[in-house]
């Protein structure tokens, strides 16, 4: 029987699958079945995701709901695994608070995503775009907190090379998302002010609004890339499958006594630690050995 304990990275992968399927389904539906048509008279050549989703709610609502569920499960799982030290945990309050804020804002953003698909752009335009703004802002805050947390963790767990890699990926994605969100806001605002809502946009107005639509699609697919970085965060937990967690590791990590800096400060090791391998012991995810008979951590300071 396949044991899924430890395969926590499947949560963000599922979120990637559901969100990608939703976006691609809507995009292909609009291109192939709807033949690039505009659903409202004031739409540009490149329509917004919201408009396609409003026309195909049978796909949009389930897709966003499943994305919300799996994204929320990912955030909660990441917080839980860091608390248990199944993946590198917080050694300072700032890291813990950043993680908690990432969970709270991420779940609010995910809920807004599901609600904006229900309150569609055609029938509930004002509510829909308010929820869209909530989704974008909350997920951006959550991603920024995740990025800051990962960068701080990397400073205290320098032996965990994946933290630096993940922090760089997150920083690049968040920076791109913010930049394109500014472009979207500027172009959407410009098109809303200059366009007559009773006629189809032409010329410059059509170009500006199409740029806003294309930017929205790009940001939506960029969310996929961010979700994938969460899978990379959870991947190290696969190395602790079948290992019984020793509660002493929580206290040791909280007291910042697991490792030592080169200058003597507690935090990160001078070089990779060599753990004593003892009978009855089992290797833990932090590279140390937990003795089963007395539940104590055996390690040698280098």
mmCIF file of C-alpha atoms in Angstrom:
data_model
loop_
_atom_site.group_PDB
_atom_site.id
_atom_site.type_symbol
_atom_site.label_atom_id
_atom_site.label_comp_id
_atom_site.label_asym_id
_atom_site.label_seq_id
_atom_site.Cartn_x
_atom_site.Cartn_y
_atom_site.Cartn_z
ATOM 1 C CA UNK A 1 0.000 0.000 0.000
ATOM 2 C CA UNK A 2 1.331 3.432 -0.928
ATOM 3 C CA UNK A 3 2.079 5.506 2.165
ATOM 4 C CA UNK A 4 1.425 9.181 1.524
ATOM 5 C CA UNK A 5 2.828 10.296 4.886
ATOM 6 C CA UNK A 6 5.634 12.651 3.943
ATOM 7 C CA UNK A 7 4.351 13.465 0.477
ATOM 8 C CA UNK A 8 3.045 16.836 1.622
ATOM 9 C CA UNK A 9 4.380 18.454 -1.559
ATOM 10 C CA UNK A 10 1.370 16.915 -3.325
ATOM 11 C CA UNK A 11 -0.848 19.672 -1.898
ATOM 12 C CA UNK A 12 0.830 22.524 -3.818
ATOM 13 C CA UNK A 13 1.215 20.308 -6.886
ATOM 14 C CA UNK A 14 -2.535 19.669 -6.771
ATOM 15 C CA UNK A 15 -3.105 23.433 -6.519
ATOM 16 C CA UNK A 16 -0.881 23.936 -9.571
ATOM 17 C CA UNK A 17 -2.825 21.290 -11.500
ATOM 18 C CA UNK A 18 -6.244 22.725 -10.614
ATOM 19 C CA UNK A 19 -5.275 26.349 -11.292
ATOM 20 C CA UNK A 20 -3.492 25.536 -14.551
ATOM 21 C CA UNK A 21 -6.410 23.397 -15.724
ATOM 22 C CA UNK A 22 -8.802 26.236 -14.939
ATOM 23 C CA UNK A 23 -6.765 28.858 -16.787
ATOM 24 C CA UNK A 24 -5.999 26.677 -19.790
ATOM 25 C CA UNK A 25 -9.599 25.501 -19.944
ATOM 26 C CA UNK A 26 -10.911 29.062 -20.014
ATOM 27 C CA UNK A 27 -8.254 30.228 -22.466
ATOM 28 C CA UNK A 28 -8.818 27.364 -24.910
ATOM 29 C CA UNK A 29 -12.578 27.663 -24.521
ATOM 30 C CA UNK A 30 -12.376 31.328 -25.504
ATOM 31 C CA UNK A 31 -9.930 30.736 -28.397
ATOM 32 C CA UNK A 32 -11.383 27.548 -29.903
ATOM 33 C CA UNK A 33 -15.045 27.237 -28.980
ATOM 34 C CA UNK A 34 -15.908 30.932 -28.635
ATOM 35 C CA UNK A 35 -13.634 31.948 -31.530
ATOM 36 C CA UNK A 36 -12.073 34.962 -29.748
ATOM 37 C CA UNK A 37 -15.431 36.613 -29.301
ATOM 38 C CA UNK A 38 -16.098 39.484 -26.931
ATOM 39 C CA UNK A 39 -18.801 38.849 -24.345
ATOM 40 C CA UNK A 40 -19.649 42.493 -23.663
ATOM 41 C CA UNK A 41 -19.710 45.480 -26.017
ATOM 42 C CA UNK A 42 -16.955 47.352 -24.153
ATOM 43 C CA UNK A 43 -14.445 44.475 -24.243
ATOM 44 C CA UNK A 44 -11.134 44.687 -26.109
ATOM 45 C CA UNK A 45 -9.492 42.189 -28.438
ATOM 46 C CA UNK A 46 -7.909 40.375 -25.470
ATOM 47 C CA UNK A 47 -10.649 39.720 -22.926
ATOM 48 C CA UNK A 48 -10.202 39.490 -19.178
ATOM 49 C CA UNK A 49 -10.169 36.158 -17.341
ATOM 50 C CA UNK A 50 -13.155 37.394 -15.365
ATOM 51 C CA UNK A 51 -15.232 37.776 -18.519
ATOM 52 C CA UNK A 52 -14.423 34.301 -19.828
ATOM 53 C CA UNK A 53 -15.028 32.887 -16.357
ATOM 54 C CA UNK A 54 -18.396 34.626 -16.108
ATOM 55 C CA UNK A 55 -19.392 33.064 -19.430
ATOM 56 C CA UNK A 56 -18.222 29.598 -18.339
ATOM 57 C CA UNK A 57 -19.019 29.401 -14.641
ATOM 58 C CA UNK A 58 -19.268 25.612 -14.777
ATOM 59 C CA UNK A 59 -15.479 25.522 -15.071
ATOM 60 C CA UNK A 60 -14.526 28.741 -13.300
ATOM 61 C CA UNK A 61 -16.283 28.107 -9.974
ATOM 62 C CA UNK A 62 -15.127 24.487 -9.384
ATOM 63 C CA UNK A 63 -11.613 25.355 -10.560
ATOM 64 C CA UNK A 64 -11.194 28.273 -8.164
ATOM 65 C CA UNK A 65 -12.818 26.324 -5.308
ATOM 66 C CA UNK A 66 -10.383 23.414 -5.706
ATOM 67 C CA UNK A 67 -7.475 25.842 -5.978
ATOM 68 C CA UNK A 68 -8.589 27.564 -2.767
ATOM 69 C CA UNK A 69 -8.840 24.259 -0.888
ATOM 70 C CA UNK A 70 -5.463 22.908 -1.985
ATOM 71 C CA UNK A 71 -3.698 26.273 -1.604
ATOM 72 C CA UNK A 72 -5.047 26.647 1.947
ATOM 73 C CA UNK A 73 -4.030 23.067 2.768
ATOM 74 C CA UNK A 74 -0.541 23.851 1.471
ATOM 75 C CA UNK A 75 -0.148 26.911 3.696
ATOM 76 C CA UNK A 76 -1.422 25.115 6.803
ATOM 77 C CA UNK A 77 0.789 22.102 6.114
ATOM 78 C CA UNK A 78 3.864 24.260 5.674
ATOM 79 C CA UNK A 79 3.214 25.999 9.012
ATOM 80 C CA UNK A 80 2.680 22.657 10.773
ATOM 81 C CA UNK A 81 5.821 21.049 9.326
ATOM 82 C CA UNK A 82 7.968 24.012 10.306
ATOM 83 C CA UNK A 83 6.544 23.846 13.842
ATOM 84 C CA UNK A 84 7.462 20.156 14.043
ATOM 85 C CA UNK A 85 10.878 20.776 12.454
ATOM 86 C CA UNK A 86 10.109 18.278 9.690
ATOM 87 C CA UNK A 87 11.378 21.104 7.490
ATOM 88 C CA UNK A 88 13.676 23.918 8.757
ATOM 89 C CA UNK A 89 11.807 25.757 11.499
ATOM 90 C CA UNK A 90 11.755 29.309 12.793
ATOM 91 C CA UNK A 91 14.436 30.271 15.301
ATOM 92 C CA UNK A 92 13.157 33.811 15.803
ATOM 93 C CA UNK A 93 9.796 35.444 16.288
ATOM 94 C CA UNK A 94 10.015 37.362 13.029
ATOM 95 C CA UNK A 95 10.131 34.124 11.024
ATOM 96 C CA UNK A 96 7.218 32.604 12.908
ATOM 97 C CA UNK A 97 5.137 35.764 12.600
ATOM 98 C CA UNK A 98 5.932 36.034 8.878
ATOM 99 C CA UNK A 99 4.784 32.446 8.379
ATOM 100 C CA UNK A 100 1.556 33.025 10.303
ATOM 101 C CA UNK A 101 0.831 36.185 8.300
ATOM 102 C CA UNK A 102 1.519 34.266 5.088
ATOM 103 C CA UNK A 103 -1.061 31.654 6.092
ATOM 104 C CA UNK A 104 -3.713 34.186 7.140
ATOM 105 C CA UNK A 105 -3.394 36.468 4.111
ATOM 106 C CA UNK A 106 -3.015 33.528 1.749
ATOM 107 C CA UNK A 107 -6.238 31.916 2.948
ATOM 108 C CA UNK A 108 -8.100 35.224 2.750
ATOM 109 C CA UNK A 109 -6.813 35.670 -0.795
ATOM 110 C CA UNK A 110 -7.807 32.115 -1.718
ATOM 111 C CA UNK A 111 -11.300 32.636 -0.321
ATOM 112 C CA UNK A 112 -11.610 35.861 -2.320
ATOM 113 C CA UNK A 113 -10.595 33.923 -5.448
ATOM 114 C CA UNK A 114 -13.413 31.442 -4.943
ATOM 115 C CA UNK A 115 -15.978 34.146 -4.138
ATOM 116 C CA UNK A 116 -15.068 36.286 -7.161
ATOM 117 C CA UNK A 117 -15.887 33.343 -9.411
ATOM 118 C CA UNK A 118 -19.317 33.051 -7.786
ATOM 119 C CA UNK A 119 -19.981 36.790 -7.873
ATOM 120 C CA UNK A 120 -19.174 37.025 -11.572
ATOM 121 C CA UNK A 121 -18.131 40.100 -13.538
ATOM 122 C CA UNK A 122 -21.389 40.294 -15.510
ATOM 123 C CA UNK A 123 -23.973 40.162 -12.721
ATOM 124 C CA UNK A 124 -22.004 41.521 -9.749
ATOM 125 C CA UNK A 125 -19.381 43.724 -11.360
ATOM 126 C CA UNK A 126 -18.507 45.908 -8.360
ATOM 127 C CA UNK A 127 -18.311 43.042 -5.859
ATOM 128 C CA UNK A 128 -16.349 40.953 -8.342
ATOM 129 C CA UNK A 129 -13.631 43.526 -8.900
ATOM 130 C CA UNK A 130 -13.398 44.307 -5.174
ATOM 131 C CA UNK A 131 -12.834 40.601 -4.509
ATOM 132 C CA UNK A 132 -10.293 40.519 -7.338
ATOM 133 C CA UNK A 133 -8.357 43.326 -5.648
ATOM 134 C CA UNK A 134 -8.554 41.479 -2.299
ATOM 135 C CA UNK A 135 -7.234 38.315 -3.944
ATOM 136 C CA UNK A 136 -4.300 40.076 -5.595
ATOM 137 C CA UNK A 137 -3.317 42.150 -2.551
ATOM 138 C CA UNK A 138 -3.672 39.343 0.003
ATOM 139 C CA UNK A 139 -1.795 36.773 -2.071
ATOM 140 C CA UNK A 140 0.926 39.368 -2.743
ATOM 141 C CA UNK A 141 1.290 40.018 1.007
ATOM 142 C CA UNK A 142 1.310 36.284 1.704
ATOM 143 C CA UNK A 143 3.976 35.684 -0.954
ATOM 144 C CA UNK A 144 6.080 38.587 0.359
ATOM 145 C CA UNK A 145 5.903 37.147 3.895
ATOM 146 C CA UNK A 146 6.833 33.708 2.574
ATOM 147 C CA UNK A 147 9.797 35.190 0.731
ATOM 148 C CA UNK A 148 11.007 37.119 3.779
ATOM 149 C CA UNK A 149 10.590 34.050 6.003
ATOM 150 C CA UNK A 150 12.585 31.840 3.621
ATOM 151 C CA UNK A 151 15.380 34.413 3.383
ATOM 152 C CA UNK A 152 15.557 34.692 7.181
ATOM 153 C CA UNK A 153 15.522 30.908 7.595
ATOM 154 C CA UNK A 154 18.412 30.604 5.150
ATOM 155 C CA UNK A 155 20.553 32.794 7.407
ATOM 156 C CA UNK A 156 20.050 30.447 10.358
ATOM 157 C CA UNK A 157 20.138 27.176 8.397
ATOM 158 C CA UNK A 158 23.048 27.817 6.039
ATOM 159 C CA UNK A 159 23.594 24.088 5.629
ATOM 160 C CA UNK A 160 20.142 23.783 4.007
ATOM 161 C CA UNK A 161 21.052 24.963 0.516
ATOM 162 C CA UNK A 162 17.497 24.623 -0.798
ATOM 163 C CA UNK A 163 16.391 27.558 1.362
ATOM 164 C CA UNK A 164 18.596 30.011 -0.539
ATOM 165 C CA UNK A 165 17.443 28.597 -3.870
ATOM 166 C CA UNK A 166 13.778 28.804 -2.882
ATOM 167 C CA UNK A 167 14.204 32.334 -1.521
ATOM 168 C CA UNK A 168 15.695 33.507 -4.819
ATOM 169 C CA UNK A 169 12.880 31.912 -6.836
ATOM 170 C CA UNK A 170 10.237 33.480 -4.610
ATOM 171 C CA UNK A 171 11.898 36.895 -4.770
ATOM 172 C CA UNK A 172 12.024 36.798 -8.586
ATOM 173 C CA UNK A 173 8.388 35.697 -8.868
ATOM 174 C CA UNK A 174 7.099 38.227 -6.340
ATOM 175 C CA UNK A 175 9.071 41.030 -8.008
ATOM 176 C CA UNK A 176 7.660 40.124 -11.425
ATOM 177 C CA UNK A 177 4.137 39.884 -10.026
ATOM 178 C CA UNK A 178 4.373 43.328 -8.406
ATOM 179 C CA UNK A 179 5.809 44.875 -11.573
ATOM 180 C CA UNK A 180 3.106 43.424 -13.818
ATOM 181 C CA UNK A 181 0.397 44.248 -11.273
ATOM 182 C CA UNK A 182 1.454 47.895 -11.550
ATOM 183 C CA UNK A 183 1.276 47.632 -15.348
ATOM 184 C CA UNK A 184 -2.173 46.066 -15.107
ATOM 185 C CA UNK A 185 -3.438 48.723 -12.718
ATOM 186 C CA UNK A 186 -2.117 51.540 -14.889
ATOM 187 C CA UNK A 187 -3.489 50.182 -18.173
ATOM 188 C CA UNK A 188 -6.821 49.127 -16.708
ATOM 189 C CA UNK A 189 -7.256 52.503 -15.040
ATOM 190 C CA UNK A 190 -6.344 54.359 -18.227
ATOM 191 C CA UNK A 191 -8.765 52.312 -20.325
ATOM 192 C CA UNK A 192 -11.589 52.761 -17.821
ATOM 193 C CA UNK A 193 -11.236 56.548 -17.839
ATOM 194 C CA UNK A 194 -10.952 57.048 -21.589
ATOM 195 C CA UNK A 195 -13.385 54.480 -22.945
ATOM 196 C CA UNK A 196 -17.068 54.936 -23.660
ATOM 197 C CA UNK A 197 -18.777 51.910 -22.083
ATOM 198 C CA UNK A 198 -21.530 51.901 -24.696
ATOM 199 C CA UNK A 199 -19.273 51.229 -27.686
ATOM 200 C CA UNK A 200 -16.518 48.787 -28.526
ATOM 201 C CA UNK A 201 -12.993 50.130 -27.912
ATOM 202 C CA UNK A 202 -10.974 51.006 -30.997
ATOM 203 C CA UNK A 203 -7.466 52.132 -31.778
ATOM 204 C CA UNK A 204 -5.457 53.229 -28.761
ATOM 205 C CA UNK A 205 -8.221 52.335 -26.261
ATOM 206 C CA UNK A 206 -8.354 48.784 -27.623
ATOM 207 C CA UNK A 207 -4.569 48.419 -27.378
ATOM 208 C CA UNK A 208 -4.429 49.697 -23.799
ATOM 209 C CA UNK A 209 -7.278 47.485 -22.626
ATOM 210 C CA UNK A 210 -5.823 44.473 -24.468
ATOM 211 C CA UNK A 211 -2.505 45.023 -22.705
ATOM 212 C CA UNK A 212 -4.394 45.034 -19.403
ATOM 213 C CA UNK A 213 -6.111 41.773 -20.351
ATOM 214 C CA UNK A 214 -2.879 40.085 -21.463
ATOM 215 C CA UNK A 215 -1.151 41.247 -18.271
ATOM 216 C CA UNK A 216 -3.932 39.736 -16.160
ATOM 217 C CA UNK A 217 -3.471 36.364 -17.883
ATOM 218 C CA UNK A 218 0.297 36.524 -17.334
ATOM 219 C CA UNK A 219 -0.073 37.307 -13.610
ATOM 220 C CA UNK A 220 -2.539 34.427 -13.255
ATOM 221 C CA UNK A 221 -0.058 31.960 -14.761
ATOM 222 C CA UNK A 222 2.697 33.472 -12.598
ATOM 223 C CA UNK A 223 0.658 32.357 -9.570
ATOM 224 C CA UNK A 224 1.332 28.804 -10.789
ATOM 225 C CA UNK A 225 5.066 29.390 -10.534
ATOM 226 C CA UNK A 226 4.675 30.646 -6.970
ATOM 227 C CA UNK A 227 2.625 27.585 -6.016
ATOM 228 C CA UNK A 228 5.402 25.387 -7.373
ATOM 229 C CA UNK A 229 7.933 27.045 -5.024
ATOM 230 C CA UNK A 230 5.728 25.918 -2.134
ATOM 231 C CA UNK A 231 6.153 22.344 -3.349
ATOM 232 C CA UNK A 232 9.921 22.879 -3.176
ATOM 233 C CA UNK A 233 9.510 24.123 0.406
ATOM 234 C CA UNK A 234 7.684 20.945 1.429
ATOM 235 C CA UNK A 235 9.861 18.489 -0.482
ATOM 236 C CA UNK A 236 12.451 17.993 2.350
ATOM 237 C CA UNK A 237 9.683 16.451 4.487
ATOM 238 C CA UNK A 238 9.881 13.346 2.289
ATOM 239 C CA UNK A 239 13.243 12.607 3.909
ATOM 240 C CA UNK A 240 11.646 12.265 7.350
ATOM 241 C CA UNK A 241 9.033 9.653 6.446
ATOM 242 C CA UNK A 242 8.817 6.964 9.099
ATOM 243 C CA UNK A 243 10.899 8.954 11.573
ATOM 244 C CA UNK A 244 9.384 9.478 14.993
ATOM 245 C CA UNK A 245 9.745 13.111 15.891
ATOM 246 C CA UNK A 246 11.654 13.831 19.078
ATOM 247 C CA UNK A 247 10.016 16.691 21.044
ATOM 248 C CA UNK A 248 13.443 17.728 22.335
ATOM 249 C CA UNK A 249 14.249 19.008 18.854
ATOM 250 C CA UNK A 250 11.522 21.652 19.128
ATOM 251 C CA UNK A 251 12.993 23.023 22.332
ATOM 252 C CA UNK A 252 16.568 22.768 21.068
ATOM 253 C CA UNK A 253 15.676 24.584 17.859
ATOM 254 C CA UNK A 254 13.643 27.160 19.762
ATOM 255 C CA UNK A 255 16.635 27.821 22.040
ATOM 256 C CA UNK A 256 18.850 28.037 18.954
ATOM 257 C CA UNK A 257 21.281 25.428 20.309
ATOM 258 C CA UNK A 258 21.249 22.863 17.520
ATOM 259 C CA UNK A 259 24.086 24.517 15.585
ATOM 260 C CA UNK A 260 26.921 26.967 16.072
ATOM 261 C CA UNK A 261 28.205 29.807 13.882
ATOM 262 C CA UNK A 262 31.861 29.966 12.936
ATOM 263 C CA UNK A 263 32.298 32.909 15.319
ATOM 264 C CA UNK A 264 30.672 31.063 18.203
ATOM 265 C CA UNK A 265 27.181 32.538 17.911
ATOM 266 C CA UNK A 266 24.322 30.015 17.985
ATOM 267 C CA UNK A 267 22.389 29.503 14.791
ATOM 268 C CA UNK A 268 24.098 27.709 11.905
ATOM 269 C CA UNK A 269 26.968 25.201 11.846
ATOM 270 C CA UNK A 270 30.528 25.959 10.875
ATOM 271 C CA UNK A 271 30.394 22.970 8.586
ATOM 272 C CA UNK A 272 28.019 20.007 8.113
ATOM 273 C CA UNK A 273 27.460 18.286 11.422
ATOM 274 C CA UNK A 274 28.523 14.664 11.871
ATOM 275 C CA UNK A 275 26.015 12.853 14.055
ATOM 276 C CA UNK A 276 26.903 9.800 16.154
ATOM 277 C CA UNK A 277 25.194 6.727 14.769
ATOM 278 C CA UNK A 278 24.192 4.617 17.725
ATOM 279 C CA UNK A 279 22.300 1.362 18.057
ATOM 280 C CA UNK A 280 18.605 2.002 18.310
ATOM 281 C CA UNK A 281 19.015 5.464 16.820
ATOM 282 C CA UNK A 282 17.454 6.882 13.698
ATOM 283 C CA UNK A 283 18.640 9.704 11.491
ATOM 284 C CA UNK A 284 16.514 12.815 11.794
ATOM 285 C CA UNK A 285 15.716 15.347 9.071
ATOM 286 C CA UNK A 286 18.170 17.857 10.577
ATOM 287 C CA UNK A 287 21.042 15.441 10.014
ATOM 288 C CA UNK A 288 21.281 14.379 13.679
ATOM 289 C CA UNK A 289 20.485 11.147 15.507
ATOM 290 C CA UNK A 290 17.653 10.635 17.953
ATOM 291 C CA UNK A 291 18.266 7.816 20.377
ATOM 292 C CA UNK A 292 15.112 5.812 20.833
ATOM 293 C CA UNK A 293 16.018 4.427 24.235
ATOM 294 C CA UNK A 294 16.428 7.747 26.085
ATOM 295 C CA UNK A 295 14.972 10.302 23.605
ATOM 296 C CA UNK A 296 18.104 12.452 23.660
ATOM 297 C CA UNK A 297 19.840 14.148 20.763
ATOM 298 C CA UNK A 298 23.315 12.743 20.002
ATOM 299 C CA UNK A 299 25.607 15.031 18.092
ATOM 300 C CA UNK A 300 29.264 16.027 17.911
ATOM 301 C CA UNK A 301 30.251 19.685 17.730
ATOM 302 C CA UNK A 302 32.754 20.219 14.954
#
